[in-house]
Amino acid sequence: MRDNFATGPGPIWGPWVLFTLALSLLPICIPSWLPAQHPPFIEDSSVRGITVYTSSVGTFGSGLALVDFDSDGDPDLIATAVGSALKILENDGAGYFIDRTPPPGTFPIVNPSCVAAGDIDGDQDLDLYVGCHNSPDAILLNQGDLNFTPHTWTTPTPTPLATRTTGVTFCDLNGDQWLDLVVSCGSAVGQQSWNQLYYNDQSGFFIPAPQPILQLVEPTFQIMPHDYDLDGDLDLYISNDRGIALGFVNRFLINNDSVLGTYFSNISSVSVDSMGVCTGDINLDGLPDIYVTNTTSPHPLLINRGNFVFEDLSVEYGVNEGGVSWGCLFMDHGLDGDLDLLVADSSLPDRFFEQGQTTPWEDMAPELGLNVQNFSSCWVKGDIDNDGDIDLINQSSFDYLKVFLHPDMPDANYFKFEPLFMFPNYHAIGSKIEVYGNNMKPIFFDQKTTGRHYKSESEWIFHHGVPEGHLIEMVRVIYPDGSKRSFSSVPMNKKWKLPHQHLLGDEDDDRKFPFTEFFEFCTMRTTSSNPIQSGFEFYDFDANFVIDSFDLLALVEKAEWQQSDCNGNGVMDLLEIFLGDVEDFDQNGVPDSCNPNFIRGDLNLDLIADVADGILLLEFLFLDSPISCLSAADLTTDDQLDVADFAYLATFLFSAGSPPPMPFPICGSDFSILSCESPPCP
């Protein structure tokens, strides 16, 4: 018999009591493998200042670029709109947009259809390619602060290249670190409508590179660069329409030592009506997987098995169904540490498949408010309001752009990483990133490429969640030249730049190291009250997110600053100053305790200030006669020597004026930038 701990009668478990108890226990009983529930997005375009109407008659979508074009840390928006319009909107840092569109006729653009960003001239600004429908394409050079100018980017031809441009990507295909250009042209009529490859001549001018293996008569919508075989260079995946009726297959061009070759497979080269493609390593095996949109089911999900062997698991993952679909993207919507899938559709509502612990994935678009109902074509992602979660912008034909923001601050841990390389590929296009949690558990693998969303460009930031219970144990970046850096103890919930070794101590890559940077570096020293902040990453030589003595010594060696030890205690002066063990108020790189002793006004070093010193000062000012202790001549203590110093000394000597400032009349030191090479005092 069970013991009764109550003092009165036992409880009466009526049906309503049991029902109430069951409700209270329901959250505990929900299986952990179900996708986390998140509040729906808020459509906020008009409030945010985005009132852009798009029509895509014959162009099958109007591209967007949600990218930081003015280098101020937040994504701006460039949109192809009605007619010949190109809308340029500046993010104010809080997610509200200011229209910076120039007057009509500024750019030679007619019927813009797609966009891609890339630094084509190596000046660190992101330039813009605008692909047009049955009109010549254009490149706009970024002159800074969202000011763009038309650029003659390739050799003019007697017949303008008026093609149906459907996609663009900048990528380095020949290994010289300059961004080359791949243009997909979806028409199958005439040579000008063939896909095109251009090599950068290392100035931002592009030379046509005939590639018979690329320039086939095929209706291509998108070409996706990625290192699919993990050999260190970018391969191309070609997404072709009309595969069902006419047999145009999707295919790979494999890059082997900067030479493009082909590879066909019955599985990897699926034959569907393919429009958009997106890549992501959904199973964290280090191999990029591919999702392909179609006009009917199935929409293939190609799981990469290595060596260009792919397996379509769209049915198993539950992502095979859909109507006439266009753009797609992978993202970690809930910041729970895995990739979800968003798909645009023109005949059915858009779909958002959320990854859980089991398959199939669940379409959460209705619950999240992302089930766009009309002719949806393009999606881009980025942290628009800089609050830590991933926001979205949708383009649908004959409608205004829609801006979907998360209503709350993120309640999960996340990271935002931006690898940076060196000139001319400062933005590290082609770099790979690997993120590991506790006990080196894989969290995220990806590669930085451009034009990776249908006709569009998303924010150039690796933004992803950290699984619950995990910290970031290590981040490894493989840069475009194949070199690697491993970052440890990475703080979460911040945006960090991950610079190549070449950029350490030299963020702007100008190879100049003025000594004033030393004192700026001293303010970065990590303490309990001064944790590492954004911008300090360029001085973290050992990549442990702590600015300490190791980083100082590395910086001094790289900058080739003087390594003196004025007091002979065996510790470098700059290290003592950095650690705060000594003071250096005059910021001359020498501890103040080592500053020379002198008497102010004693220019001839006889330990008194008199008329002879005044004569020496006049000869210095007007005859360029030398003075060995300049600090002694600075009577006004303004670190300058001029007539005012003589006037001060003369007033003291002849008119009973105020005596010189300390040190006077006995020896002492002073915090001055002026030298004193032969001090008279012991």
XYZ file of C-alpha atoms in Angstrom:
682
model
C 0.000 0.000 0.000
C 1.400 3.415 -1.049
C 2.087 5.809 1.831
C -0.194 8.831 2.042
C 1.855 11.943 2.895
C -1.164 14.234 3.092
C -2.720 14.967 6.429
C -6.218 15.091 5.038
C -8.150 12.970 2.571
C -6.314 11.892 -0.551
C -6.738 13.859 -3.811
C -9.681 13.244 -6.066
C -8.358 12.804 -9.646
C -11.370 13.902 -11.679
C -11.264 14.050 -15.511
C -10.885 17.865 -15.635
C -8.006 17.756 -13.160
C -6.298 15.087 -15.249
C -6.891 17.123 -18.413
C -5.375 20.239 -16.830
C -2.373 18.250 -15.608
C -1.876 16.790 -19.072
C -1.850 20.275 -20.581
C 0.734 21.460 -18.068
C 3.000 18.534 -18.917
C 2.608 18.873 -22.669
C 5.743 21.005 -23.235
C 7.781 18.427 -21.316
C 6.424 15.583 -23.396
C 7.103 17.121 -26.835
C 9.784 14.992 -28.456
C 13.169 16.724 -28.706
C 13.456 15.739 -32.345
C 10.592 17.979 -33.466
C 11.650 21.288 -35.100
C 11.787 24.191 -32.671
C 8.803 26.504 -32.925
C 9.560 30.118 -33.776
C 7.347 33.197 -34.103
C 6.298 34.125 -37.639
C 8.151 36.757 -39.632
C 6.740 40.285 -39.878
C 6.359 41.780 -43.362
C 7.721 45.294 -42.883
C 8.694 46.678 -46.294
C 6.785 49.985 -46.229
C 7.949 50.820 -42.710
C 11.545 50.073 -43.688
C 11.443 52.398 -46.692
C 11.383 49.718 -49.378
C 8.617 50.445 -51.878
C 9.985 48.835 -55.034
C 7.575 47.445 -57.613
C 8.898 44.733 -59.917
C 7.603 43.316 -63.157
C 9.451 40.557 -64.912
C 7.684 40.046 -68.230
C 9.855 37.561 -70.104
C 12.697 37.726 -67.569
C 11.392 35.157 -65.054
C 12.232 37.172 -61.977
C 13.989 40.403 -61.079
C 17.241 40.027 -59.188
C 18.234 41.609 -55.869
C 21.526 42.275 -54.108
C 21.376 42.507 -50.307
C 25.053 43.325 -49.772
C 27.134 45.868 -47.851
C 28.069 48.116 -50.775
C 29.203 51.103 -48.675
C 31.387 49.069 -46.264
C 29.692 50.333 -43.118
C 28.795 46.924 -41.698
C 25.153 46.511 -42.769
C 23.576 45.163 -45.977
C 22.286 47.677 -48.507
C 19.813 46.789 -51.249
C 20.046 47.093 -55.019
C 16.998 45.890 -56.936
C 16.140 45.529 -60.590
C 12.732 47.125 -61.005
C 10.213 48.071 -63.686
C 11.554 49.069 -67.109
C 15.105 50.404 -66.993
C 15.124 51.217 -63.302
C 17.822 50.133 -60.883
C 16.904 50.991 -57.304
C 19.758 51.696 -54.865
C 18.780 51.783 -51.189
C 21.166 52.494 -48.311
C 20.741 50.753 -44.957
C 20.988 53.270 -42.116
C 22.351 50.618 -39.735
C 19.054 49.935 -37.999
C 17.325 48.295 -40.943
C 15.673 51.381 -42.430
C 16.505 52.280 -46.014
C 17.297 55.592 -47.696
C 16.719 55.894 -51.447
C 20.066 56.670 -53.132
C 18.902 55.942 -56.671
C 20.523 58.354 -59.166
C 18.454 60.240 -61.763
C 17.068 58.281 -64.731
C 19.554 57.829 -67.540
C 22.587 57.737 -65.247
C 23.295 54.116 -66.121
C 23.126 52.570 -69.636
C 20.721 49.853 -68.527
C 17.573 48.566 -70.231
C 15.425 45.733 -68.836
C 17.685 44.688 -65.930
C 17.060 41.109 -64.898
C 19.817 39.873 -62.577
C 22.697 41.200 -60.463
C 25.946 39.988 -58.928
C 28.593 41.697 -56.803
C 32.370 41.427 -56.882
C 35.519 43.507 -56.435
C 36.722 43.357 -60.031
C 39.502 45.976 -59.770
C 40.980 45.061 -56.386
C 40.128 48.333 -54.599
C 38.090 46.546 -51.873
C 34.802 48.154 -53.020
C 32.094 45.822 -54.300
C 31.248 46.478 -57.921
C 28.010 45.422 -59.614
C 27.201 43.387 -62.702
C 23.723 43.981 -64.121
C 22.476 41.340 -66.542
C 19.702 42.495 -68.866
C 16.931 40.892 -70.904
C 17.526 41.260 -74.675
C 19.727 44.291 -73.956
C 23.465 44.808 -73.364
C 24.682 43.938 -69.879
C 26.536 46.501 -67.761
C 29.162 46.682 -65.041
C 29.000 49.555 -62.551
C 32.175 50.415 -60.645
C 31.720 51.251 -56.986
C 33.421 54.558 -56.221
C 32.497 54.386 -52.547
C 29.516 55.596 -50.522
C 27.070 53.895 -52.931
C 28.225 55.974 -55.894
C 28.509 53.889 -59.062
C 29.853 54.766 -62.495
C 29.440 52.871 -65.801
C 32.485 50.815 -66.753
C 33.683 49.696 -70.177
C 34.256 46.164 -69.088
C 34.974 44.233 -72.286
C 35.861 44.858 -75.927
C 32.904 46.427 -77.775
C 31.544 44.391 -80.679
C 29.842 45.590 -83.882
C 26.672 43.936 -82.632
C 25.962 44.660 -78.953
C 25.740 41.613 -76.729
C 21.968 41.726 -76.395
C 21.233 38.435 -74.686
C 18.733 36.990 -72.287
C 21.126 37.073 -69.350
C 19.712 34.946 -66.548
C 22.570 34.721 -64.057
C 26.060 35.988 -63.256
C 28.879 34.951 -60.965
C 32.319 36.400 -60.266
C 34.909 33.768 -59.382
C 38.603 33.070 -59.894
C 38.831 30.185 -62.346
C 42.460 30.517 -63.476
C 44.127 30.852 -60.071
C 45.506 34.409 -60.334
C 43.232 35.706 -57.518
C 41.501 38.172 -59.858
C 37.764 37.599 -60.167
C 36.746 36.227 -63.545
C 33.219 36.373 -64.932
C 30.722 33.651 -65.859
C 27.459 34.696 -67.518
C 24.524 32.354 -68.099
C 22.286 33.166 -71.061
C 19.119 31.169 -71.064
C 18.213 31.479 -74.735
C 19.133 28.677 -77.120
C 19.237 30.869 -80.249
C 22.446 32.339 -81.637
C 26.011 32.472 -80.340
C 25.394 35.634 -78.314
C 22.949 33.670 -76.236
C 25.465 31.014 -75.312
C 26.912 30.968 -71.824
C 30.012 33.146 -71.646
C 33.324 33.070 -69.767
C 35.560 36.124 -69.401
C 38.980 36.295 -67.753
C 39.959 39.377 -65.773
C 43.065 41.008 -67.285
C 44.101 42.050 -63.745
C 42.700 45.555 -64.086
C 38.934 44.977 -64.073
C 38.711 44.599 -67.849
C 37.414 41.249 -69.079
C 38.762 39.266 -72.019
C 36.352 36.816 -73.712
C 37.604 33.265 -73.261
C 36.043 30.930 -75.813
C 35.163 27.673 -74.096
C 33.369 25.269 -76.453
C 32.614 23.030 -73.504
C 30.737 25.899 -71.810
C 29.229 27.602 -74.845
C 26.698 24.987 -75.863
C 23.248 25.737 -77.210
C 21.382 25.139 -73.960
C 18.745 27.079 -71.956
C 20.771 27.846 -68.832
C 19.239 29.724 -65.917
C 22.019 29.630 -63.327
C 25.662 28.552 -63.032
C 26.796 27.762 -59.498
C 30.530 27.821 -58.651
C 31.743 25.628 -55.813
C 34.620 23.278 -55.066
C 32.461 20.195 -55.466
C 35.382 17.734 -55.470
C 37.392 19.469 -52.689
C 40.542 19.785 -54.795
C 41.023 23.495 -54.087
C 39.557 25.162 -57.182
C 36.067 26.213 -58.221
C 34.004 23.910 -60.415
C 30.788 24.971 -62.176
C 27.329 23.399 -61.924
C 25.119 24.378 -64.872
C 21.355 24.511 -64.285
C 19.396 24.021 -67.534
C 15.721 24.453 -68.326
C 13.740 22.225 -70.755
C 15.193 18.975 -69.515
C 11.872 17.152 -69.341
C 10.680 17.803 -72.891
C 13.915 18.510 -74.774
C 16.480 16.588 -72.753
C 18.798 19.410 -71.681
C 20.634 18.012 -68.688
C 22.235 19.793 -65.775
C 25.973 19.213 -65.855
C 29.313 19.935 -64.244
C 32.376 21.639 -65.620
C 35.276 20.372 -63.525
C 38.174 22.712 -62.894
C 41.498 20.860 -62.924
C 44.491 23.170 -62.481
C 42.605 26.095 -64.055
C 41.421 24.024 -67.041
C 37.694 23.406 -67.385
C 36.599 19.904 -68.387
C 33.261 18.111 -68.331
C 31.783 15.256 -66.369
C 28.437 13.537 -66.880
C 26.495 11.331 -64.515
C 23.012 9.913 -64.726
C 22.328 11.207 -61.235
C 24.364 14.375 -60.826
C 23.328 15.614 -64.273
C 19.592 15.456 -63.626
C 17.298 16.148 -66.567
C 14.511 18.395 -65.294
C 13.146 21.849 -66.064
C 15.777 23.362 -63.809
C 15.782 27.053 -62.957
C 17.423 27.834 -59.637
C 19.995 25.869 -57.662
C 21.435 26.344 -54.190
C 24.231 24.605 -52.320
C 24.804 23.717 -48.694
C 26.335 20.926 -46.654
C 23.136 19.720 -45.016
C 24.603 16.520 -43.510
C 27.926 18.070 -42.385
C 30.183 15.602 -44.145
C 32.310 18.317 -45.714
C 30.794 17.866 -49.192
C 28.488 20.502 -50.749
C 25.016 19.213 -51.569
C 22.754 20.690 -54.277
C 19.034 21.461 -54.414
C 17.468 21.950 -57.867
C 14.114 23.619 -58.552
C 11.799 22.214 -61.224
C 8.437 22.827 -62.909
C 6.947 19.699 -61.382
C 7.870 16.997 -58.930
C 10.463 15.901 -58.165
C 12.660 18.819 -57.176
C 15.977 16.953 -56.772
C 18.049 17.158 -53.595
C 21.448 15.840 -54.654
C 23.477 14.541 -51.732
C 27.185 14.630 -52.524
C 28.876 11.256 -52.007
C 32.268 12.439 -53.295
C 34.051 12.206 -56.641
C 31.031 13.747 -58.397
C 28.702 10.959 -57.301
C 25.371 12.385 -56.145
C 22.254 10.680 -54.803
C 18.800 12.240 -55.114
C 17.204 12.025 -51.663
C 14.484 14.626 -52.203
C 11.729 12.118 -51.390
C 13.423 10.947 -48.201
C 13.902 14.550 -47.056
C 10.355 15.511 -48.045
C 11.437 18.343 -50.356
C 10.490 16.770 -53.707
C 7.004 18.255 -54.101
C 6.255 21.664 -55.591
C 4.938 23.594 -58.551
C 6.875 25.819 -60.947
C 9.761 26.797 -58.683
C 12.551 29.336 -59.202
C 14.967 30.579 -56.582
C 15.998 28.710 -53.449
C 18.385 29.181 -50.552
C 19.664 27.320 -47.514
C 19.652 29.164 -44.178
C 19.461 28.491 -40.454
C 16.199 30.269 -39.770
C 15.876 29.450 -36.066
C 19.634 29.600 -35.337
C 19.406 26.054 -34.003
C 22.534 24.912 -35.810
C 21.222 23.239 -38.981
C 20.285 24.299 -42.493
C 16.692 24.822 -43.584
C 15.473 25.288 -47.163
C 13.399 28.124 -48.663
C 11.917 27.700 -52.177
C 10.199 30.295 -54.394
C 7.261 29.097 -56.500
C 5.161 30.814 -59.155
C 2.187 28.436 -59.197
C 1.979 27.301 -55.560
C 2.736 29.047 -52.260
C 6.432 29.276 -51.394
C 7.778 26.512 -49.179
C 10.065 26.598 -46.151
C 11.382 23.191 -45.122
C 12.714 23.160 -41.566
C 15.280 20.531 -40.699
C 14.702 18.454 -37.610
C 16.462 15.468 -36.096
C 14.619 13.126 -38.454
C 13.371 13.176 -42.023
C 11.214 14.159 -43.774
C 11.620 17.878 -43.191
C 8.450 19.815 -42.427
C 7.086 22.695 -44.535
C 6.755 25.512 -41.990
C 6.058 28.331 -44.473
C 2.413 28.879 -43.402
C 3.335 29.026 -39.702
C 6.225 31.421 -40.390
C 4.302 33.662 -42.768
C 6.612 32.845 -45.691
C 4.057 31.104 -47.926
C 4.065 33.863 -50.550
C 1.074 33.271 -52.799
C 1.788 35.046 -56.099
C 4.490 34.702 -58.799
C 7.455 34.386 -56.442
C 10.903 34.241 -58.061
C 13.779 35.483 -55.889
C 14.771 35.382 -52.227
C 17.784 36.953 -50.526
C 18.874 36.777 -46.887
C 20.813 38.932 -44.440
C 20.678 40.559 -41.029
C 18.862 43.680 -42.177
C 18.315 45.283 -38.766
C 21.585 44.047 -37.240
C 19.886 42.276 -34.338
C 21.539 38.890 -34.844
C 18.905 36.887 -36.709
C 18.475 36.249 -40.430
C 15.942 38.381 -42.308
C 14.600 37.901 -45.837
C 13.502 39.879 -48.891
C 11.234 38.375 -51.546
C 10.721 39.417 -55.169
C 7.467 38.429 -56.814
C 6.347 39.547 -60.259
C 3.762 42.338 -60.510
C 4.142 43.109 -56.838
C 6.193 45.162 -54.401
C 9.241 43.691 -52.698
C 8.420 42.065 -49.381
C 10.718 42.425 -46.359
C 10.389 39.715 -43.720
C 11.931 40.504 -40.336
C 12.103 38.479 -37.149
C 9.965 40.154 -34.485
C 12.337 39.483 -31.580
C 16.004 39.340 -30.718
C 17.418 35.830 -31.221
C 17.065 33.523 -28.238
C 19.790 31.160 -29.466
C 23.536 31.504 -29.884
C 24.907 32.248 -33.337
C 27.976 33.375 -35.242
C 28.612 35.799 -38.099
C 31.963 35.313 -39.858
C 33.589 37.220 -42.713
C 36.864 35.768 -44.054
C 39.184 38.328 -45.680
C 42.104 37.682 -47.995
C 44.656 39.943 -49.695
C 44.845 42.046 -52.852
C 43.223 41.673 -55.320
C 40.755 39.226 -53.742
C 40.318 41.089 -50.451
C 36.844 39.658 -49.835
C 38.188 36.097 -50.057
C 35.906 34.754 -52.782
C 36.521 31.004 -52.918
C 37.501 30.657 -49.264
C 36.062 27.789 -47.243
C 34.990 27.758 -43.620
C 34.625 24.942 -41.097
C 33.011 25.546 -37.691
C 33.256 23.052 -34.824
C 31.496 22.888 -31.453
C 32.324 20.970 -28.291
C 34.666 18.013 -28.810
C 35.147 19.180 -32.420
C 31.561 18.377 -33.389
C 30.948 19.750 -36.918
C 28.501 22.654 -36.904
C 28.844 24.322 -40.292
C 30.763 23.954 -43.570
C 30.478 26.324 -46.530
C 32.342 28.224 -49.238
C 32.221 31.915 -50.110
C 31.020 32.368 -53.682
C 29.073 35.043 -55.562
C 25.778 34.937 -57.462
C 24.785 31.886 -55.459
C 21.082 32.695 -55.347
C 18.802 32.796 -58.362
C 19.545 36.081 -60.195
C 20.529 37.517 -56.830
C 23.156 38.106 -54.178
C 22.762 37.703 -50.415
C 24.822 39.222 -47.596
C 28.459 38.117 -47.752
C 28.478 36.827 -44.176
C 28.516 33.251 -42.877
C 25.583 33.548 -40.433
C 24.475 30.412 -38.607
C 23.274 29.143 -35.241
C 25.230 27.228 -32.616
C 23.492 24.050 -31.374
C 22.169 24.248 -27.842
C 24.762 23.328 -25.245
C 27.710 24.014 -27.540
C 30.436 26.625 -27.656
C 32.555 27.344 -30.703
C 35.704 25.334 -30.097
C 37.394 26.048 -33.415
C 36.880 27.781 -36.754
C 39.120 26.845 -39.664
C 39.362 29.032 -42.756
C 40.937 27.750 -45.959
C 41.820 30.848 -47.970
C 41.847 31.105 -51.780
C 45.602 30.450 -51.892
C 45.151 27.208 -49.920
C 46.635 28.563 -46.688
C 44.773 27.906 -43.439
C 44.149 29.633 -40.124
C 42.473 28.050 -37.112
C 40.638 30.309 -34.671
C 39.956 29.103 -31.123
C 37.713 30.196 -28.240
C 35.557 32.263 -30.598
C 33.006 34.452 -28.772
C 29.450 33.859 -29.937
C 26.678 36.275 -30.872
C 28.973 38.742 -32.629
C 30.228 39.409 -36.135
C 33.928 38.681 -36.579
C 36.261 39.214 -39.473
C 38.652 36.334 -40.065
C 41.678 37.863 -41.789
C 44.393 36.029 -43.672
C 47.845 36.054 -42.046
C 48.942 38.664 -44.568
C 46.453 41.215 -43.160
C 47.504 40.907 -39.526
C 48.506 44.313 -38.232
C 47.590 45.735 -41.644
C 43.814 45.789 -42.082
C 43.851 47.958 -45.211
C 46.659 45.912 -46.807
C 48.806 48.996 -47.504
C 51.999 47.471 -45.978
C 52.491 50.568 -43.824
C 52.986 50.352 -40.052
C 53.132 53.863 -38.538
C 54.347 53.850 -34.953
C 51.144 55.583 -33.820
C 49.433 52.210 -34.304
C 51.361 50.909 -31.295
C 49.429 53.141 -28.915
C 46.139 52.182 -30.568
C 47.165 48.560 -30.103
C 47.773 49.162 -26.386
C 44.084 50.054 -25.964
C 43.157 46.601 -27.322
C 44.894 44.587 -24.607
C 42.400 42.028 -23.352
C 41.416 42.320 -19.704
C 38.339 41.380 -17.697
C 36.988 44.891 -18.289
C 38.204 45.162 -21.889
C 37.207 42.036 -23.851
C 38.114 41.727 -27.496
C 35.944 43.823 -29.804
C 35.152 43.896 -33.487
C 38.123 45.321 -35.355
C 40.704 43.856 -32.985
C 40.826 40.641 -35.039
C 43.511 42.153 -37.266
C 45.910 42.224 -34.302
C 45.127 38.754 -32.956
C 48.147 36.986 -34.420
C 47.559 33.657 -32.665
C 43.801 33.693 -33.416
C 42.638 32.960 -29.862
C 40.504 36.110 -29.462
C 42.802 37.467 -26.766
C 45.105 40.422 -27.419
C 48.191 39.788 -25.286
C 51.991 39.870 -25.218
C 52.285 37.242 -27.958
C 50.376 39.483 -30.333
C 52.495 42.502 -29.411
C 55.760 40.705 -30.090
C 54.416 39.466 -33.424
C 53.278 42.968 -34.380
C 56.643 44.536 -33.428
C 58.471 41.974 -35.528
C 56.175 42.449 -38.547
C 56.242 46.258 -38.328
C 60.007 46.237 -37.700
C 59.699 48.674 -34.829
C 62.731 49.345 -32.616
C 63.130 46.808 -29.801
C 64.961 48.918 -27.203
C 65.422 48.289 -23.480
C 66.292 51.705 -22.020
C 66.522 50.616 -18.382
C 68.446 47.418 -19.061
C 66.049 45.149 -17.166
C 65.874 42.601 -19.978
C 62.303 43.519 -20.975
C 61.593 45.369 -24.225
C 60.342 48.893 -23.624
C 57.262 48.438 -25.836
C 56.273 45.317 -23.903
C 56.544 47.144 -20.549
C 54.437 49.990 -21.909
C 51.843 47.573 -23.366
C 51.496 45.682 -20.069
C 51.130 48.926 -18.130
C 54.250 48.250 -16.056
C 55.686 51.672 -16.984
C 54.234 54.954 -18.173
C 54.824 56.661 -21.497
C 52.806 59.851 -21.359
C 54.692 61.480 -24.221
C 54.078 58.401 -26.421
C 57.600 58.231 -27.772
C 57.920 54.508 -27.175
C 60.352 55.015 -24.268
C 59.301 54.654 -20.605
C 59.044 58.047 -18.946
C 61.432 56.813 -16.265
C 64.095 56.803 -18.978
C 63.424 60.388 -20.057
C 66.545 62.629 -19.608
C 66.874 65.089 -16.715
C 67.475 68.752 -17.591
C 66.814 72.316 -16.385
C 64.346 74.285 -18.452
C 65.986 77.350 -19.939
C 69.509 75.877 -19.650
C 70.424 75.571 -23.308
C 74.207 75.618 -22.909
C 74.128 72.889 -20.258
C 75.858 74.813 -17.481
C 73.034 74.082 -15.006
C 71.739 77.698 -14.903
C 69.426 79.750 -17.117
C 70.941 83.117 -18.082
C 71.578 85.551 -20.949
C 73.898 83.080 -22.706
C 70.979 80.689 -23.062
C 68.843 83.432 -24.603
C 71.523 84.095 -27.199
C 71.673 80.385 -28.083
C 67.912 80.322 -28.533
C 67.984 83.290 -30.922
C 70.757 81.671 -32.945
C 68.699 78.468 -33.146
C 65.586 80.319 -34.298
C 67.201 82.569 -36.883
C 70.591 81.049 -37.755
C 69.752 77.336 -37.533
C 72.433 76.809 -34.896
C 72.047 73.419 -33.186
C 70.803 72.841 -29.637
C 71.546 69.498 -28.003
C 68.626 69.578 -25.546
C 65.524 70.856 -27.315
C 63.331 70.127 -24.298
C 65.253 72.752 -22.293
C 64.467 75.393 -24.911
C 60.676 74.777 -24.783
C 59.858 77.513 -22.250
C 56.154 77.527 -23.130
C 55.865 73.683 -22.873
C 53.888 73.395 -26.112
C 56.329 70.971 -27.771
C 57.269 73.678 -30.279
C 60.259 76.043 -30.444
C 59.471 79.575 -31.605
C 59.785 83.263 -30.692
C 57.327 82.810 -27.844
C 59.934 80.688 -26.033
C 62.548 83.494 -26.316
C 59.996 86.055 -25.132
C 59.221 83.924 -22.095
C 62.913 83.545 -21.193
C 63.677 87.274 -21.777
C 60.719 88.328 -19.623
C 61.999 86.124 -16.813
C 65.595 87.386 -17.140
C 64.968 91.114 -17.637
C 61.436 91.931 -16.456
C 61.003 89.761 -13.331
C 58.609 87.526 -15.195
C 57.459 84.077 -14.098
C 60.236 81.499 -13.801
C 60.362 78.682 -16.357
C 58.025 75.732 -15.713
C 59.344 72.595 -14.076
C 61.935 71.218 -14.228
C 63.428 74.451 -12.852
C 65.673 75.530 -11.127
C 66.857 71.996 -10.375
C 67.177 68.975 -12.634
C 64.134 66.941 -13.519
C 62.348 65.244 -16.433
C 59.428 66.259 -18.573
C 56.950 64.448 -20.798
C 57.882 66.035 -24.097
C 58.117 64.861 -27.664
C 61.220 67.019 -28.055
C 64.595 65.365 -27.717
C 67.375 65.989 -25.254
C 70.423 64.205 -26.589
C 73.032 65.647 -24.167
C 71.305 66.312 -20.868
C 73.480 68.181 -18.353
C 72.009 66.566 -15.266
C 73.052 63.231 -13.793
